[in-house]
Short mmCIF file of C-alpha atoms in Angstrom, two decimals:
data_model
loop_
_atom_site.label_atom_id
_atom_site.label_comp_id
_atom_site.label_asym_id
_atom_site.label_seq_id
_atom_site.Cartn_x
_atom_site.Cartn_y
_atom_site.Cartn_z
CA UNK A 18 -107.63 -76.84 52.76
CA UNK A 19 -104.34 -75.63 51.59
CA UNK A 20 -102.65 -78.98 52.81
CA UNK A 21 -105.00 -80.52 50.60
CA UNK A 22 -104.81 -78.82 47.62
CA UNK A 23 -100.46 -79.48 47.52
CA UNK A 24 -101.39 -83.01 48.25
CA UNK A 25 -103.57 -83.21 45.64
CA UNK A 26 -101.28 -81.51 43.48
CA UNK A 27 -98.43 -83.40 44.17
CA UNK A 28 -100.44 -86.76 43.84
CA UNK A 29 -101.29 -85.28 40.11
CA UNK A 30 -97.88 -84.56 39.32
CA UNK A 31 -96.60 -88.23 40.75
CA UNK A 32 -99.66 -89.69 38.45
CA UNK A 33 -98.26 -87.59 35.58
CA UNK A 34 -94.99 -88.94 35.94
CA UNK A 35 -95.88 -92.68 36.34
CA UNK A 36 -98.14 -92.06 33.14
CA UNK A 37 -94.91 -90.95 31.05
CA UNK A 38 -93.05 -93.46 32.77
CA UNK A 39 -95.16 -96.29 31.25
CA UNK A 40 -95.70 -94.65 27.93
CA UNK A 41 -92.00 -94.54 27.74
CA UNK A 42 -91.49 -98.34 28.85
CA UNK A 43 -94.34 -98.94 26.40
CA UNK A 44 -92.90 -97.43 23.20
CA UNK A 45 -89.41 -98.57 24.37
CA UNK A 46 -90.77 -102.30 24.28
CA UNK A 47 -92.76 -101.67 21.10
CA UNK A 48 -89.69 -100.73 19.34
CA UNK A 49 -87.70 -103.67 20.67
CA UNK A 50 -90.70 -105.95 19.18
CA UNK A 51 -90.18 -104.56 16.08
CA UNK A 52 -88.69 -107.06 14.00
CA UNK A 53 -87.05 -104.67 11.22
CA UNK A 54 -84.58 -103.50 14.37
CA UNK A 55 -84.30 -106.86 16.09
CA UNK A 56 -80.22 -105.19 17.43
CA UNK A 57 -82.21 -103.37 19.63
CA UNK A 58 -82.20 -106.50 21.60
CA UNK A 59 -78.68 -106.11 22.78
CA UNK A 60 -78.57 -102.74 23.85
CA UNK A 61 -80.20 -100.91 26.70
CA UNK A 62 -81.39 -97.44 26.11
CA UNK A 63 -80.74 -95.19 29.55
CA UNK A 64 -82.69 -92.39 28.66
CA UNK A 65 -83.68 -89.90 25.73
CA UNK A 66 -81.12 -87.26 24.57
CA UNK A 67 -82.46 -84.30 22.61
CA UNK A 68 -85.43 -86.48 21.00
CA UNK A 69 -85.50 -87.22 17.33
CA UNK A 70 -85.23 -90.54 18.55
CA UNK A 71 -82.30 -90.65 20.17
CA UNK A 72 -80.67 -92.16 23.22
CA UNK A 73 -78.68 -93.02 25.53
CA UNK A 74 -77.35 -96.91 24.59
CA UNK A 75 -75.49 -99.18 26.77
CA UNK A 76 -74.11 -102.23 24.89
CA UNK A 77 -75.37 -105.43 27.11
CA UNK A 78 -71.97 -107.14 25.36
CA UNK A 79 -69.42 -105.13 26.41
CA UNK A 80 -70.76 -102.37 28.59
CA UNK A 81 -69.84 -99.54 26.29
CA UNK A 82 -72.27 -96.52 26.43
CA UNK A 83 -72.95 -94.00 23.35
CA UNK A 84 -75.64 -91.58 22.56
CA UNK A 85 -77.41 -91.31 18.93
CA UNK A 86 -79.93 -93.96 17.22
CA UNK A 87 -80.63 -97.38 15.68
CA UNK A 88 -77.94 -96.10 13.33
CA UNK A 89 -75.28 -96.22 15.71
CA UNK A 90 -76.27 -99.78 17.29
CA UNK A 91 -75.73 -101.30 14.28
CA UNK A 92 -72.70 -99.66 13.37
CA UNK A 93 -71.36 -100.93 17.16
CA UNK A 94 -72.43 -104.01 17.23
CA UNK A 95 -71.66 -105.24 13.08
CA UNK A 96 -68.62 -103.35 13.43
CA UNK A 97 -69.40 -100.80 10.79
CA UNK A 98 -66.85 -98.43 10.52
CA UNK A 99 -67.52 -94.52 9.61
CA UNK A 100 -70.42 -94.09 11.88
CA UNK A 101 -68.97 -92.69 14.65
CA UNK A 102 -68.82 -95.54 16.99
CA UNK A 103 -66.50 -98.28 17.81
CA UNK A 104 -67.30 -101.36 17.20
CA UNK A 105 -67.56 -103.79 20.03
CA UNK A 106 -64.62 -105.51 21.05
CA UNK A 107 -66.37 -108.46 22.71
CA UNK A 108 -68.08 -109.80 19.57
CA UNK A 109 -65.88 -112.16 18.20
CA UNK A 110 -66.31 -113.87 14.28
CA UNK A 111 -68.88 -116.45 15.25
CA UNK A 112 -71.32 -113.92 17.00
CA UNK A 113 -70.59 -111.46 14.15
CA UNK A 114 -71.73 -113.95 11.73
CA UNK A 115 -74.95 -114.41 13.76
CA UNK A 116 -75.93 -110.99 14.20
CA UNK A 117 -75.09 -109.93 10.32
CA UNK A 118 -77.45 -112.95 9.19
CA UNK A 119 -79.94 -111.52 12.00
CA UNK A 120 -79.75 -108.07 10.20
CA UNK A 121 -79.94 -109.07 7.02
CA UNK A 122 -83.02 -111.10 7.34
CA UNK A 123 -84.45 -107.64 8.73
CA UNK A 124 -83.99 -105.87 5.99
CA UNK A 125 -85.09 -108.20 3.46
CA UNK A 126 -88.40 -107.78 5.82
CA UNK A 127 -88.52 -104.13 5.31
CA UNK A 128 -87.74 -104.53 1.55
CA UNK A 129 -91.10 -107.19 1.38
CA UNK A 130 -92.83 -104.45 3.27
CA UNK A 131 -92.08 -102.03 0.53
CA UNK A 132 -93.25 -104.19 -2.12
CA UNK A 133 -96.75 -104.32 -1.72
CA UNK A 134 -99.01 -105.41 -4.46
CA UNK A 135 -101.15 -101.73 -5.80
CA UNK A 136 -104.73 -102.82 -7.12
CA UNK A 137 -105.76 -101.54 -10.44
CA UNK A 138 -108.89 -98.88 -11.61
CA UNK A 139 -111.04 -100.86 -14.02
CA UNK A 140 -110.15 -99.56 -17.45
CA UNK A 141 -113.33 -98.99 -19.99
CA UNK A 142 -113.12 -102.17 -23.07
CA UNK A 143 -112.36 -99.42 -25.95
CA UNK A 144 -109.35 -98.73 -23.65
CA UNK A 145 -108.90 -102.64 -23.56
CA UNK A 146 -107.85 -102.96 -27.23
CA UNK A 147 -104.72 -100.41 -26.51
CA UNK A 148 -103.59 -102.10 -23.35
CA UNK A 149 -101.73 -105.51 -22.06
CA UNK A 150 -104.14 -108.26 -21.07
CA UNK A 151 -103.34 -106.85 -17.26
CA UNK A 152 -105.69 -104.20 -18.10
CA UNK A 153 -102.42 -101.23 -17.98
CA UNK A 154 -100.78 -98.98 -20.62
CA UNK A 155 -97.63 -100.35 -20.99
CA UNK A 156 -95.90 -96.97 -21.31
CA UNK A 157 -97.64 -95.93 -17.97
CA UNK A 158 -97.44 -99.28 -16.04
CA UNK A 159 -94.52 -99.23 -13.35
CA UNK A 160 -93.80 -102.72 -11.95
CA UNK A 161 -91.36 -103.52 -8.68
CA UNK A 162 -89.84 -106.93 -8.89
CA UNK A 163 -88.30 -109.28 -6.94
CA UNK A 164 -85.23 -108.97 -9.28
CA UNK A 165 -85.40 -105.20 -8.97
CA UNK A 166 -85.88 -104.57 -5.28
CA UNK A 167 -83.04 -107.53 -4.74
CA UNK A 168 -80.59 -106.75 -7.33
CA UNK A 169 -80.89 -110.28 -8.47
CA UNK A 170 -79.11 -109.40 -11.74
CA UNK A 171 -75.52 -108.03 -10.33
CA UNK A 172 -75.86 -110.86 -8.06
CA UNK A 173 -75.82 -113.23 -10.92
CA UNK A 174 -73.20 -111.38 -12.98
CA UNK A 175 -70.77 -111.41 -9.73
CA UNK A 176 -71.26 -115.17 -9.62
CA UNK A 177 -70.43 -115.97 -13.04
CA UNK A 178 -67.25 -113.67 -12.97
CA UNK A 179 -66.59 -115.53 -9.77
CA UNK A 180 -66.86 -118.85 -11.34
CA UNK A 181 -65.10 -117.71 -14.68
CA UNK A 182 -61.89 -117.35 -11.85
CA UNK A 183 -62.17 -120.51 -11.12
CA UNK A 184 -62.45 -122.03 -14.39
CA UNK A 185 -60.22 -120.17 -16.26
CA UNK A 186 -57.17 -120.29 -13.95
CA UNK A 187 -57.87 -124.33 -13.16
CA UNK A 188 -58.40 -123.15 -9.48
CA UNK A 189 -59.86 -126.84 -7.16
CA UNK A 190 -63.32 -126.00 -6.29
CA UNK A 191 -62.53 -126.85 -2.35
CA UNK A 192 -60.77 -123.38 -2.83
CA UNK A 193 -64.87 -122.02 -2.30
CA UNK A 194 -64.84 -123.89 1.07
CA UNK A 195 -61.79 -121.91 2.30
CA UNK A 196 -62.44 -119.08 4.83
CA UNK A 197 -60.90 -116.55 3.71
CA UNK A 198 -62.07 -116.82 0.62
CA UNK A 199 -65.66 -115.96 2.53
CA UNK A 200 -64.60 -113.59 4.34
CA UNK A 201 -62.96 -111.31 1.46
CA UNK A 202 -66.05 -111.20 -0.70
CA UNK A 203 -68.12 -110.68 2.67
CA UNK A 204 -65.48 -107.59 4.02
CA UNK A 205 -65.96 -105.88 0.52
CA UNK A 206 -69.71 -106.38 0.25
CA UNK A 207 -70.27 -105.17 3.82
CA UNK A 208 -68.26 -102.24 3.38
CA UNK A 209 -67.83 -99.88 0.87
CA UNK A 210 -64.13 -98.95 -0.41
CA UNK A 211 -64.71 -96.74 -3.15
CA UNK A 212 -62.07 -97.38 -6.23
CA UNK A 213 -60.76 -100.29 -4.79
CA UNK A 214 -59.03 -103.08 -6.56
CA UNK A 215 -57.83 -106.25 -5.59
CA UNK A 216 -54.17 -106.75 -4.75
CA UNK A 217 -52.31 -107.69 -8.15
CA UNK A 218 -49.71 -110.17 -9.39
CA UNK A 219 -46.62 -108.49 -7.83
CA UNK A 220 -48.30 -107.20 -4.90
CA UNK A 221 -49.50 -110.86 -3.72
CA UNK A 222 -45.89 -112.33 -4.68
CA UNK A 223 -43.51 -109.49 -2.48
CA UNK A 224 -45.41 -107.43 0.29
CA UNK A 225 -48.73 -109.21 0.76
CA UNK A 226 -46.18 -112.76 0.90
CA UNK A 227 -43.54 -110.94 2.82
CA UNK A 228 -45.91 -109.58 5.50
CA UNK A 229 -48.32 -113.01 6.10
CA UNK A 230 -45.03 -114.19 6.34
CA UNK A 231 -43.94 -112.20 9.33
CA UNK A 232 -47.54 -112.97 10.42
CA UNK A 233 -47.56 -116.82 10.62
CA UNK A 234 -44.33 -116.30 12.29
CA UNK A 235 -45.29 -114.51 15.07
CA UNK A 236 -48.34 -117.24 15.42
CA UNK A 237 -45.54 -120.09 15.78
CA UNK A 238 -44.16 -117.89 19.21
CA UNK A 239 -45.57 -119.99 21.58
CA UNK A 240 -44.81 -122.86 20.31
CA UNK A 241 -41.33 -122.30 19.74
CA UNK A 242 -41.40 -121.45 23.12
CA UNK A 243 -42.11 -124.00 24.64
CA UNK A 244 -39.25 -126.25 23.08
CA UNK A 245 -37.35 -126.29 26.06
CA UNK A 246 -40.18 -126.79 28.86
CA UNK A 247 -41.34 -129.77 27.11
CA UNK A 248 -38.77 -130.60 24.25
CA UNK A 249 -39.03 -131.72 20.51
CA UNK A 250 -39.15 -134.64 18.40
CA UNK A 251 -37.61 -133.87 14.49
CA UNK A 252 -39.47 -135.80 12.00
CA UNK A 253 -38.04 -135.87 8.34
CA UNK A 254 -39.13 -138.28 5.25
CA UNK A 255 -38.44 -137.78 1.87
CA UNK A 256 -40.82 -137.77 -0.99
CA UNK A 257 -41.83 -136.10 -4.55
CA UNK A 258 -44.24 -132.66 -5.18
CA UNK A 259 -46.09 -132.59 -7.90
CA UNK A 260 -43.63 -131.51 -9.95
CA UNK A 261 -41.92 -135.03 -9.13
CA UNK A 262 -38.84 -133.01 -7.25
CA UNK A 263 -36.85 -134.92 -4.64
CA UNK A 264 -37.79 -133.64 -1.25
CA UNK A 265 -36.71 -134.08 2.30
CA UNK A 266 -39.07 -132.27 5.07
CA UNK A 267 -37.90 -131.90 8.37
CA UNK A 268 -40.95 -130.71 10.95
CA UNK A 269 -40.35 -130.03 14.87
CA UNK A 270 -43.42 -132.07 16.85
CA UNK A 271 -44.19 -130.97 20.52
CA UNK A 272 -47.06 -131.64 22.73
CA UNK A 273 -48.56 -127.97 21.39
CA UNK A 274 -48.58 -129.46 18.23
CA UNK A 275 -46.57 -130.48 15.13
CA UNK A 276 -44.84 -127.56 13.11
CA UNK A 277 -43.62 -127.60 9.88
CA UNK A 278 -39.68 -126.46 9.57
CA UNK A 279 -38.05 -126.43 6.07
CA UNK A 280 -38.11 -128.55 2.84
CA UNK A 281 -35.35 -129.00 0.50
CA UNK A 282 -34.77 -129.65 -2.86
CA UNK A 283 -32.71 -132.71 -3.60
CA UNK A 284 -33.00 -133.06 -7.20
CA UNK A 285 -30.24 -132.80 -8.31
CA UNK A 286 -28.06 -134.24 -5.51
CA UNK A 287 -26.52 -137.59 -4.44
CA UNK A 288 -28.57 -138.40 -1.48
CA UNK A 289 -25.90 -140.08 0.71
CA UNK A 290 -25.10 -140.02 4.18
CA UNK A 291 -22.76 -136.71 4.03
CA UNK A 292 -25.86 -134.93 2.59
CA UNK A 293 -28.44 -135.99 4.60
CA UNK A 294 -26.17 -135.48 7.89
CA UNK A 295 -25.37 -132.05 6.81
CA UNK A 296 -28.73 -130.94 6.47
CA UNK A 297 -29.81 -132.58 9.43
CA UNK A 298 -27.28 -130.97 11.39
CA UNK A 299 -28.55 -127.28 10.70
CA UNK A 300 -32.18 -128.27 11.83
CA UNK A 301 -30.33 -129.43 14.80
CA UNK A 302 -28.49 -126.43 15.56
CA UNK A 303 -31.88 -123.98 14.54
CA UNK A 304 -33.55 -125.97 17.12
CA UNK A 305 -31.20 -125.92 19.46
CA UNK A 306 -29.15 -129.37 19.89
CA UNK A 307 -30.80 -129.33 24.36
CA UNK A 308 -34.46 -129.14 23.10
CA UNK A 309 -34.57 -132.36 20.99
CA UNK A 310 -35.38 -135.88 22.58
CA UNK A 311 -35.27 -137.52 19.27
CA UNK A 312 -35.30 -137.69 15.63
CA UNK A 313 -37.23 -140.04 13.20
CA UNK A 314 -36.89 -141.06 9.87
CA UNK A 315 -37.72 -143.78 7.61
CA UNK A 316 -35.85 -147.20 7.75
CA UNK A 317 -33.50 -146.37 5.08
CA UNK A 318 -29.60 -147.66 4.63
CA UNK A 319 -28.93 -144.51 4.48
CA UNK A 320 -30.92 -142.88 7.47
CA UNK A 321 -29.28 -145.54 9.56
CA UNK A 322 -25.88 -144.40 8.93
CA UNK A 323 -26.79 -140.70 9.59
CA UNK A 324 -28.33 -141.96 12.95
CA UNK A 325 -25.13 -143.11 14.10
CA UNK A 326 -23.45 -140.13 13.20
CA UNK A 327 -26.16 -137.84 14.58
CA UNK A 328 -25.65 -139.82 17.84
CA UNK A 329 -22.26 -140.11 18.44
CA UNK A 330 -21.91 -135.96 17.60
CA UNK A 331 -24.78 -135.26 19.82
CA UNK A 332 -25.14 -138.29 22.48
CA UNK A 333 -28.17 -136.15 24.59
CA UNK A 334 -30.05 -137.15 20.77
#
């Protein structure tokens, strides 16, 4: 009898157990269905810590594990900083693109959701005479808009000031199609810098300049690299910016790619064989004279006479 009564007891506890075990599973799929948290999707919740809602998460992208809410998966995966969570480091531009646009569409659901239309109590007609033809006191009647719940109208006044830029300064309208143009409005508007302003006219012409500088340079590394595992052709023509200055380019070409090198300014200069073979001596020697198969230039008099030179100082050229 006493055999019994553990087995039974044990059989109720193992029946209690599968029962919260589904009712967890359950809710845990009910809140992954819910399309105004659709990042749930790329998480995995381990288990509850200290309820309220909140878990143990697993990032399915990277593996990462952190406690705390729906808060915190967003933060993680859109890379939201001041929430207390790193941002994944597996979710490149392209995928964070996709999963802002994903969240984004959510909330405008949960905004809809808020904006429910309220029916009306039927007014008497003496009342009539005082009110709008909607049957409400005007000085009573609270509406919620589209334009209100979306903030249609600073949207509007941020494209026109946006626009006035362009207009005012002459700026080509391809400029819109640039990337980075995208992404700086997008940075600022997904995260909040309190009392920021944009960089200004000195700041964009020294530091800003001097330090994308440094940064393109250290993008041309490989390249410049591999110059002597698979050596260079130098390409140079002349022609006229639109300021109709004389200009000869000189670029380095490789298999990785072409690369531009240096223009200069022959304006005000007697473009003869002494000048051109001067400057195309210094590209030779910044190059480095064992890296470069050969150089090309335009049929010119004058490019055939620095040939010869170039050839008889270097004969590898």
């Amino acid at each position: 009898m006493r055999t019994r009564l553990r087995c039974d007891a044990v059989s109720g506890a193992s029946a209690v157990t599968r029962h919260e075990m589904s009712a967890s599973s359950h809710s845990q799929a009910k809140e992954q269905d819910d399309d105004t948290k659709p990042l749930w999707t790329y998480v995995t919740k381990i288990k509850s810590v200290g309820g309220g809602g909140n878990y143990e998460i697993k990032c399915n992208i990277c593996d990462v594990s952190f406690n705390r809410s729906y808060t915190r998966v967003r933060a993680h995966l859109l890379k939201i900083t001041g929430k207390g969570v790193r941002g994944c480091q597996k979710i490149k531009n392209a995928k964070l693109i996709d999963l802002k646009k994903i969240d984004n569409e959510a909330t405008l659901r949960v905004e809809k959701s808020k904006t429910k239309p309220v029916s009306l109590p039927p007014v008497s007609t003496q009342h009539q005479m005082n009110t709008n033809t909607l049957g409400v006191d005007p000085k009573k009647r609270k509406t919620l808009t589209v334009e209100s719940v979306f903030n249609l109208q600073a949207r509007d006044t941020l494209d026109h000031e946006i626009a006035r830029m362009f207009y005012s300064s002459g700026l080509p309208f391809h400029l819109a199609r640039n990337p980075h143009y995208r992404k700086a409005f997008a940075y600022a508007a997904n995260n909040y810098i309190g009392g920021y302003q944009p960089p200004g006219y000195n700041k964009l012409r020294t530091t800003l300049l001097q330090n994308e500088r440094r940064h393109v340079e250290n993008l041309l590394q490989p390249i410049k690299k591999s110059w002597s595992r698979e050596g260079v052709s130098i390409v140079s023509d002349g022609w006229s910016d639109p300021q109709r200055r004389s200009l000869i380019n000189f670029m380095v070409v490789t298999e990785s790619g072409p690369m531009f090198l240096k223009a200069i300014n022959c304006s005000d200069e007697i473009k003869d064989k002494d000048f051109i073979v001067k400057h195309m001596r210094e590209v030779i020697m910044e190059v480095g004279p064992s890296n470069i198969v050969q150089i090309v230039t335009n049929n010119a008099v004058v490019c055939k006479a620095t040939g010869l030179i170039i050839e008889a100082q270097f004969p590898s050229i």
